[in-house]
mmCIF file of C-alpha atoms in Angstrom:
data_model
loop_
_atom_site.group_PDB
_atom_site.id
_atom_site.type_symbol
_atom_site.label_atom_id
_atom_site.label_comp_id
_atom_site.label_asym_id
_atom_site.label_seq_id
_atom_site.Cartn_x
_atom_site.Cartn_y
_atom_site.Cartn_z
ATOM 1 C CA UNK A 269 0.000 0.000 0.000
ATOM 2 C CA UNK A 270 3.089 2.196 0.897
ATOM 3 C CA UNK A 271 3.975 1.486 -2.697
ATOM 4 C CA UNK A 272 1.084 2.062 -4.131
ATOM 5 C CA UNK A 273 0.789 5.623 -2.618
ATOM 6 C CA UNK A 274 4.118 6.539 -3.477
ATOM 7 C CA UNK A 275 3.610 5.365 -6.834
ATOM 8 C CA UNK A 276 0.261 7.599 -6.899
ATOM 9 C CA UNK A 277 2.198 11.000 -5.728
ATOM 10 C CA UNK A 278 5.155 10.437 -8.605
ATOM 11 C CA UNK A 279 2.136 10.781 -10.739
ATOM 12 C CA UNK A 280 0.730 13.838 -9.668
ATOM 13 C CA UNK A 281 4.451 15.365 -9.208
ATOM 14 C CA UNK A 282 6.275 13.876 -11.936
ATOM 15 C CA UNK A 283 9.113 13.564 -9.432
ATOM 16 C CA UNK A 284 10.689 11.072 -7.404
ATOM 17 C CA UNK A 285 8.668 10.537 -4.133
ATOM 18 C CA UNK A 286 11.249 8.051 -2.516
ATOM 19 C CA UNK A 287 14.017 10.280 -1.871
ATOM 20 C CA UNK A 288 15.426 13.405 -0.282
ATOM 21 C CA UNK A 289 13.770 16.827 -1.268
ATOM 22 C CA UNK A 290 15.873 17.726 -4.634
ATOM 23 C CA UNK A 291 17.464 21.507 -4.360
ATOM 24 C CA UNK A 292 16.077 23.257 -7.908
ATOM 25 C CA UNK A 293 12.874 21.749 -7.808
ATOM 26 C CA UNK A 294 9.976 23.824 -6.996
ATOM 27 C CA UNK A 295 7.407 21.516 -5.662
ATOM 28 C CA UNK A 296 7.150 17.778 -4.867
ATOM 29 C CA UNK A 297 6.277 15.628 -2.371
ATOM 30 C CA UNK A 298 8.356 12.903 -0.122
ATOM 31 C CA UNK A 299 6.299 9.982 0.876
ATOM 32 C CA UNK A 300 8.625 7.837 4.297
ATOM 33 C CA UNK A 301 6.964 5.083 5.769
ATOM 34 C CA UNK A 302 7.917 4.487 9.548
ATOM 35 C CA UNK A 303 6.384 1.742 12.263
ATOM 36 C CA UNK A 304 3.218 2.101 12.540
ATOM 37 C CA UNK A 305 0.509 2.500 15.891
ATOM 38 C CA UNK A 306 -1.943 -0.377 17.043
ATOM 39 C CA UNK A 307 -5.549 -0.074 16.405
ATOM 40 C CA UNK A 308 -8.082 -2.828 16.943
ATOM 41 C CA UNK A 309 -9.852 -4.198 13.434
ATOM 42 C CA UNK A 310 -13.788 -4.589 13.280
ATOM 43 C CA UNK A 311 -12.981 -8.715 14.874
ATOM 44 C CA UNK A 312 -10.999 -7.057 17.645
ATOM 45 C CA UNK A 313 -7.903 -8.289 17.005
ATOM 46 C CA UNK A 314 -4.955 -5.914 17.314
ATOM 47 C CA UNK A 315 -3.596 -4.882 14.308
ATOM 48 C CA UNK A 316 0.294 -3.430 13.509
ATOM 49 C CA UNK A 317 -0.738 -0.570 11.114
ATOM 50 C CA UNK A 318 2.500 1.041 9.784
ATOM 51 C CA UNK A 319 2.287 4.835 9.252
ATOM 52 C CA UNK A 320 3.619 7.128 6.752
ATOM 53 C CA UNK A 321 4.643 10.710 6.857
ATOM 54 C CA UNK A 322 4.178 12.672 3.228
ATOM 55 C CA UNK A 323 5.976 15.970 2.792
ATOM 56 C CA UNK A 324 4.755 18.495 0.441
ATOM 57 C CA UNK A 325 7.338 21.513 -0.730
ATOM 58 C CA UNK A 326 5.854 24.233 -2.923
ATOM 59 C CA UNK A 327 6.776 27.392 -3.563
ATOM 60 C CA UNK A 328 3.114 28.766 -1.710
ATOM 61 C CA UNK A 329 0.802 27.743 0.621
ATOM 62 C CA UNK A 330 -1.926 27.739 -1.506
ATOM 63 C CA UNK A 331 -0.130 26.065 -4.307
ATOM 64 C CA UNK A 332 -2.484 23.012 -6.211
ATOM 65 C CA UNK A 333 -0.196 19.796 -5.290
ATOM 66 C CA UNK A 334 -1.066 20.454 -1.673
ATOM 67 C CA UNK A 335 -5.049 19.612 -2.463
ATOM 68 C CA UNK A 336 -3.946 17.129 -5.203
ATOM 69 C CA UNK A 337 -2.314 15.035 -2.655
ATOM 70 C CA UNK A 338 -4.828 15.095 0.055
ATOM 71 C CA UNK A 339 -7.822 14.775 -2.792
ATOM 72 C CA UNK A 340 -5.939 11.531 -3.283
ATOM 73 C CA UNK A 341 -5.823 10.629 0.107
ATOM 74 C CA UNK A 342 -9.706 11.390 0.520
ATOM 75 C CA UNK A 343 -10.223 9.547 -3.071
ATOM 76 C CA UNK A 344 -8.655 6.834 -1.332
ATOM 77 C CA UNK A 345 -10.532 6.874 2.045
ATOM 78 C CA UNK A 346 -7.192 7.504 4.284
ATOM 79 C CA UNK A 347 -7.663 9.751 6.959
ATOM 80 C CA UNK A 348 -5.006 11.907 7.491
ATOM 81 C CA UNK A 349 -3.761 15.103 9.673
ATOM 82 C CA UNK A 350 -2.115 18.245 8.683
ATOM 83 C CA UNK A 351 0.799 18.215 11.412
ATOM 84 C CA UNK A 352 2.544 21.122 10.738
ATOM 85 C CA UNK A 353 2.821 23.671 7.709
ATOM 86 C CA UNK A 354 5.673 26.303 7.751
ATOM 87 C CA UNK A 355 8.364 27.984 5.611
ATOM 88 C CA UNK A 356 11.501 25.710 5.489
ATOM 89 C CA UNK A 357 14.195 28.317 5.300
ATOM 90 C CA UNK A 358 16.572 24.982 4.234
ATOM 91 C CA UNK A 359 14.541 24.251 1.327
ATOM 92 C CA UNK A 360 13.019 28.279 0.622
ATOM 93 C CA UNK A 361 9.704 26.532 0.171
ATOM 94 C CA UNK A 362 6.955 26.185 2.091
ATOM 95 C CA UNK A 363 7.012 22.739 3.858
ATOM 96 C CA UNK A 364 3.519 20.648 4.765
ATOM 97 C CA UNK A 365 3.796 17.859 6.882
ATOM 98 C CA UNK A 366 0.987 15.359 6.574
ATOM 99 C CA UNK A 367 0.906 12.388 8.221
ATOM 100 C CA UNK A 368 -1.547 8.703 8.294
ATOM 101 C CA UNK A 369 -2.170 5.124 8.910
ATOM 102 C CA UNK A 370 -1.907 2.979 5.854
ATOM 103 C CA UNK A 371 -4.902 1.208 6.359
ATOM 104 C CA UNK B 85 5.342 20.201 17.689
ATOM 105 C CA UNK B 86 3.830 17.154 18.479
ATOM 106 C CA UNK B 87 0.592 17.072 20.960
ATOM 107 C CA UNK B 88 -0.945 15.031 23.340
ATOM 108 C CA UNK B 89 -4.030 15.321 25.551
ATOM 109 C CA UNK B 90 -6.189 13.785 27.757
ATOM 110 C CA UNK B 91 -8.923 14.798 29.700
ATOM 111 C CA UNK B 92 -8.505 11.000 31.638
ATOM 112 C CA UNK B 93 -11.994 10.680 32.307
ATOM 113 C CA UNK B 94 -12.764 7.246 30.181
ATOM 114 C CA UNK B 95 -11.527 5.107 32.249
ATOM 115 C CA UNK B 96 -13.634 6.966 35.539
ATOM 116 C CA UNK B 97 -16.730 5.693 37.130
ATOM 117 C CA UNK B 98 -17.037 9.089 39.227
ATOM 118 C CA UNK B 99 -19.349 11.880 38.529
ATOM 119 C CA UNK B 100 -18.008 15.371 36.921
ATOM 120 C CA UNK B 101 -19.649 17.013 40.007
ATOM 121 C CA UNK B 102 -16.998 15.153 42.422
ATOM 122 C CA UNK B 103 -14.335 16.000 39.715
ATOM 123 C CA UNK B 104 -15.400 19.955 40.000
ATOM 124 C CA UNK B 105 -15.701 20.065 43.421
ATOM 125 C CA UNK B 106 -11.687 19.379 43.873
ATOM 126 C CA UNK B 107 -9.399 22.322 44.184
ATOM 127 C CA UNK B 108 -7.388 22.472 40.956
ATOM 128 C CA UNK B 109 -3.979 22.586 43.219
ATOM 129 C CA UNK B 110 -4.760 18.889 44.259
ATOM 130 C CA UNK B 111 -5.828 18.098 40.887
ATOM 131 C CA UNK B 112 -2.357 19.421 39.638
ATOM 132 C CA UNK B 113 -0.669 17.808 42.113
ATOM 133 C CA UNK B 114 -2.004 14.559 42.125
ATOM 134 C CA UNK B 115 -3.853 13.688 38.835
ATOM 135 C CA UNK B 116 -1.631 15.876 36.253
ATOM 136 C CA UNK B 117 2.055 15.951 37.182
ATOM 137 C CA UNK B 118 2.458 12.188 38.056
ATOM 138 C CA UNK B 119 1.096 11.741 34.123
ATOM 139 C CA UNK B 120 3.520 14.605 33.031
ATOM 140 C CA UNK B 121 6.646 12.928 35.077
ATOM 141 C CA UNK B 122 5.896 9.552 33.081
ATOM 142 C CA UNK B 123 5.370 11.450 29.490
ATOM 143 C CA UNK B 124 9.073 12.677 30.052
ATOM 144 C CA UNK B 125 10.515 9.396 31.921
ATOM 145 C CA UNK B 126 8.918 7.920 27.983
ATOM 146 C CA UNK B 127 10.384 10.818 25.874
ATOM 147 C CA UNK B 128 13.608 10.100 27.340
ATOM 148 C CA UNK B 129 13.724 6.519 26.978
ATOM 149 C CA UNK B 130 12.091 7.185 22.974
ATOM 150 C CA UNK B 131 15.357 9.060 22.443
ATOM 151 C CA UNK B 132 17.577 6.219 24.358
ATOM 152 C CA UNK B 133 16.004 3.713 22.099
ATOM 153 C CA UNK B 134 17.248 5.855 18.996
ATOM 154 C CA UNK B 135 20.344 6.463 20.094
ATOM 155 C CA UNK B 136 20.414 9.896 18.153
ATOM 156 C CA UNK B 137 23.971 11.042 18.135
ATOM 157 C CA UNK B 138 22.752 14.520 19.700
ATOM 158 C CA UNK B 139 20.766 12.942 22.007
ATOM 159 C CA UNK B 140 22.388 13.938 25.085
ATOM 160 C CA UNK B 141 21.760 17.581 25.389
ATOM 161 C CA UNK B 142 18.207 17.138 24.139
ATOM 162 C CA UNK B 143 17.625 14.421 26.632
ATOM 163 C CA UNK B 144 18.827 16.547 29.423
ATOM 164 C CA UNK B 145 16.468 19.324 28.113
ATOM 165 C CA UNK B 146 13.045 17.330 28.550
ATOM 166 C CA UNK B 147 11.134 17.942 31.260
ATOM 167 C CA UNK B 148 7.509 20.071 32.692
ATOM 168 C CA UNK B 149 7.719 23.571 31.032
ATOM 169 C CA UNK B 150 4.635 24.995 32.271
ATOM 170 C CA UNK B 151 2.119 23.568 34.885
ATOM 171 C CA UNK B 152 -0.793 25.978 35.833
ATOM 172 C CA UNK B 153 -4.454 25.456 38.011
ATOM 173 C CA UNK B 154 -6.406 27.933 37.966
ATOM 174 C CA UNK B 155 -9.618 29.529 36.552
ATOM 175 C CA UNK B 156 -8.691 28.207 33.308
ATOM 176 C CA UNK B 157 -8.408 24.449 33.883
ATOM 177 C CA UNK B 158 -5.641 22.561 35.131
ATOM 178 C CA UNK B 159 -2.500 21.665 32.828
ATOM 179 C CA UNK B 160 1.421 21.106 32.108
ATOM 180 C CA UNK B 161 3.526 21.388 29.069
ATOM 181 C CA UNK B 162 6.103 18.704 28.337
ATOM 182 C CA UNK B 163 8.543 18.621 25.646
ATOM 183 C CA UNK B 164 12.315 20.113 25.483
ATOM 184 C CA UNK B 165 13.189 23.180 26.074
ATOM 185 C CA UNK B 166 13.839 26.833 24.843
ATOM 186 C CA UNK B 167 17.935 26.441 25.794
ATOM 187 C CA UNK B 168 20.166 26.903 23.206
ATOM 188 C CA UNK B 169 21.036 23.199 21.921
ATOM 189 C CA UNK B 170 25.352 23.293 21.932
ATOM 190 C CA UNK B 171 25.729 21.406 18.865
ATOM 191 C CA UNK B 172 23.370 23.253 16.748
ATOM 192 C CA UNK B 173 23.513 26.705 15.503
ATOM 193 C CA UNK B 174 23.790 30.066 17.712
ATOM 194 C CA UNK B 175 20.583 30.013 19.793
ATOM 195 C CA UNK B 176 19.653 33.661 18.261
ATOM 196 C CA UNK B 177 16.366 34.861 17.786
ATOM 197 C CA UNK B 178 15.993 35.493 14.403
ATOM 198 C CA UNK B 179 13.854 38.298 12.937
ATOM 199 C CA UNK B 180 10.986 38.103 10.766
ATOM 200 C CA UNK B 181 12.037 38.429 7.041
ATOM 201 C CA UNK B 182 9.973 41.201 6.527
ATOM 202 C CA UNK B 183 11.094 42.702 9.606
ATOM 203 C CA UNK B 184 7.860 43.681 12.161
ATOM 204 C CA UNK B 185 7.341 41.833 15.162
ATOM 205 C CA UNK B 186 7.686 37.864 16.432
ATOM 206 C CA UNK B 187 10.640 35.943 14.962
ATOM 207 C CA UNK B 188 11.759 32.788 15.775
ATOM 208 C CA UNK B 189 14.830 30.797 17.815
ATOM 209 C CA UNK B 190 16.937 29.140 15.948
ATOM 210 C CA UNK B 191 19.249 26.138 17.542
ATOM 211 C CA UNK B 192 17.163 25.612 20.598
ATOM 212 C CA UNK B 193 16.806 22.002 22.035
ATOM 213 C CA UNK B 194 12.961 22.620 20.913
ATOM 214 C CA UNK B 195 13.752 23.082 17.249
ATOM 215 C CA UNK B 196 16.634 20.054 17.575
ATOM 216 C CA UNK B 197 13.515 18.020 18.771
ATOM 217 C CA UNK B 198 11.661 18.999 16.395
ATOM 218 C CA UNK B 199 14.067 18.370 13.385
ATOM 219 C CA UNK B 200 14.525 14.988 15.060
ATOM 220 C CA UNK B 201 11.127 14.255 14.903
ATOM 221 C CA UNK B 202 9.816 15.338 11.478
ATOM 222 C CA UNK B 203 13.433 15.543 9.598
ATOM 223 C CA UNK B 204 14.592 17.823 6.988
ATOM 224 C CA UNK B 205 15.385 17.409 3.612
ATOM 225 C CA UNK B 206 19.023 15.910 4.647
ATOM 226 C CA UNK B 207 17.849 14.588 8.008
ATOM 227 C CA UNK B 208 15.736 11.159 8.050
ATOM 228 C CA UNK B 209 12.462 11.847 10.665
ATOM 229 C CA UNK B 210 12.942 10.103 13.949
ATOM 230 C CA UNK B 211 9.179 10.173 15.037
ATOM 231 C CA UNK B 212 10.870 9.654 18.555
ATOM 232 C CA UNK B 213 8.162 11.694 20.386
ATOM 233 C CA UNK B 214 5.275 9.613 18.339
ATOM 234 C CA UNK B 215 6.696 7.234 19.491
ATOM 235 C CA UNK B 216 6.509 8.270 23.106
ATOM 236 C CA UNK B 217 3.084 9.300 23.327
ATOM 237 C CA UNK B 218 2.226 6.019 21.902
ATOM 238 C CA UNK B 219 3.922 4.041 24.202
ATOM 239 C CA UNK B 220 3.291 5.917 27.240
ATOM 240 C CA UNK B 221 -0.633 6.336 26.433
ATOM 241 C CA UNK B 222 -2.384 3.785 28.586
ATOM 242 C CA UNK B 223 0.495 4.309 31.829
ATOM 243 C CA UNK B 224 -0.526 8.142 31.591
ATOM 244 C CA UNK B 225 -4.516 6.995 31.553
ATOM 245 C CA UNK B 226 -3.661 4.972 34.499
ATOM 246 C CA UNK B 227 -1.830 7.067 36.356
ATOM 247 C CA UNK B 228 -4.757 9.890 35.945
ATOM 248 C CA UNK B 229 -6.990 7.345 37.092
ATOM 249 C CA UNK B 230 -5.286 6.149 40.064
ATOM 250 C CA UNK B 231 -5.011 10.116 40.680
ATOM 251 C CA UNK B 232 -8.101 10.896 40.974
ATOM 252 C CA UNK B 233 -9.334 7.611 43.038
ATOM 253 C CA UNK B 234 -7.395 8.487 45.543
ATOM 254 C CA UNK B 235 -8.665 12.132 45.796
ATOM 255 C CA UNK B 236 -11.796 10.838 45.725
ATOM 256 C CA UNK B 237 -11.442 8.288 48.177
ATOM 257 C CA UNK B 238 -10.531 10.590 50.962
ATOM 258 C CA UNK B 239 -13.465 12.588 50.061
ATOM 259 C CA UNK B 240 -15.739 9.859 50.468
ATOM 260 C CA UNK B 241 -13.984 8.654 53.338
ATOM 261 C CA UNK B 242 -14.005 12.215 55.519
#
């Protein structure tokens, strides 16, 4: 599934979504999968659900790729949050940090 | 940063008029800071398990922040601190671009944390305080528990 959504955001961004941030390029979006929290499925058995955290860089806050990406998300049913969204004085871009279970 | 609360009534089987008939002192004292010492005995031991090679002055930097009880509720703030981190950059406040008001501090065990935790675009994410919260949850729902039996036990029992 991990895969899959990465696969989805090289789509919309036409860049790499497995990597670093790449200096030059005005927006794209980092996908990182990381382990994941507990939840208990609909039998009530305790599930591992791995998490991912998706980075967005564009060059405004109200730039398109921002609601592409969480369109697809809602297209896809995955609840996510909005954890932070700030300049990123590394990158000169403004950074959106949104994270989810891959359920 | 990262956030966690709890108002630790799920697990109760005690009426919200015993709960607002407690002083918010004892409520601080006995319900919130027990939960606040375990959420930074479990950040600490998040960024042990990492073994993040500028751990140590970010681990000596967690720790309650704020605690208040008064007309507003009852809380405390736990996280790392405003100190300038001694591996990072200068600890300056920086000014706004655009100059004005507000700003920001730069190289403070907060921001470290922070990087840590999210990443950069050279610097893989951590998730280290995630990881925390998540791990600490249910001791912290406990603890609140156990806090506020007790109050209420000598209540019951006077």
């Amino acid at each position: 599934m991990l895969q899959q959504l990465i696969d989805a955001i090289e789509a919309l961004t036409g860049v790499s979504a497995d990597t670093v941030a790449r200096p030059g390029v005005a927006r794209c979006a980092v996908v990182h999968g990381y382990a994941g929290s507990s939840v208990y499925g609909e039998d009530s058995n305790l599930l591992d659900v791995p998490r991912a955290q998706i980075d967005i860089y564009t060059p405004t806050r109200t730039d398109g790729l921002i609601d592409s990406v969480l369109q697809l998300l809602q297209d896809w049913h995955m609840p996510y949050e909005i954890a932070e969204q700030f300049y990123d004085d590394e990158t000169v871009r403004i950074r959106t940090i949104v994270q989810l279970d891959i359920l | 940063m990262a956030e966690f609360k709890i108002d630790g009534f799920d697990r109760l089987q005690v009426s919200i008029a015993d709960m607002a008939m407690t002083p918010p002192e004892t409520v601080l004292t006995e319900v919130i800071l027990p939960a606040a010492e375990a959420m930074v005995e479990a950040m600490c031991d998040s960024i042990n398990s990492y073994g993040l090679i500028l751990s140590r002055w970010l681990l000596g930097s967690i720790k309650i922040l704020t605690r208040y009880a008064g007309a507003k509720g009852v809380w405390a703030d736990v996280g790392p601190d405003q100190g300038r981190h001694p591996k990072s950059t200068q600890g300056l406040r920086k000014p706004r671009a655009q100059g004005g008001r507000g700003g920001h501090y730069s190289g403070t065990n907060a921001e470290v944390g922070f990087i840590l935790e999210y990443g950069t675009s050279r610097i893989p994410a951590y998730h280290w305080m995630e990881q925390a919260v998540r791990n600490v949850t249910d001791d912290i729902y406990d603890l609140m528990a156990s806090g506020w039996y007790a109050i209420l036990e000598r209540r019951w029992a006077a």
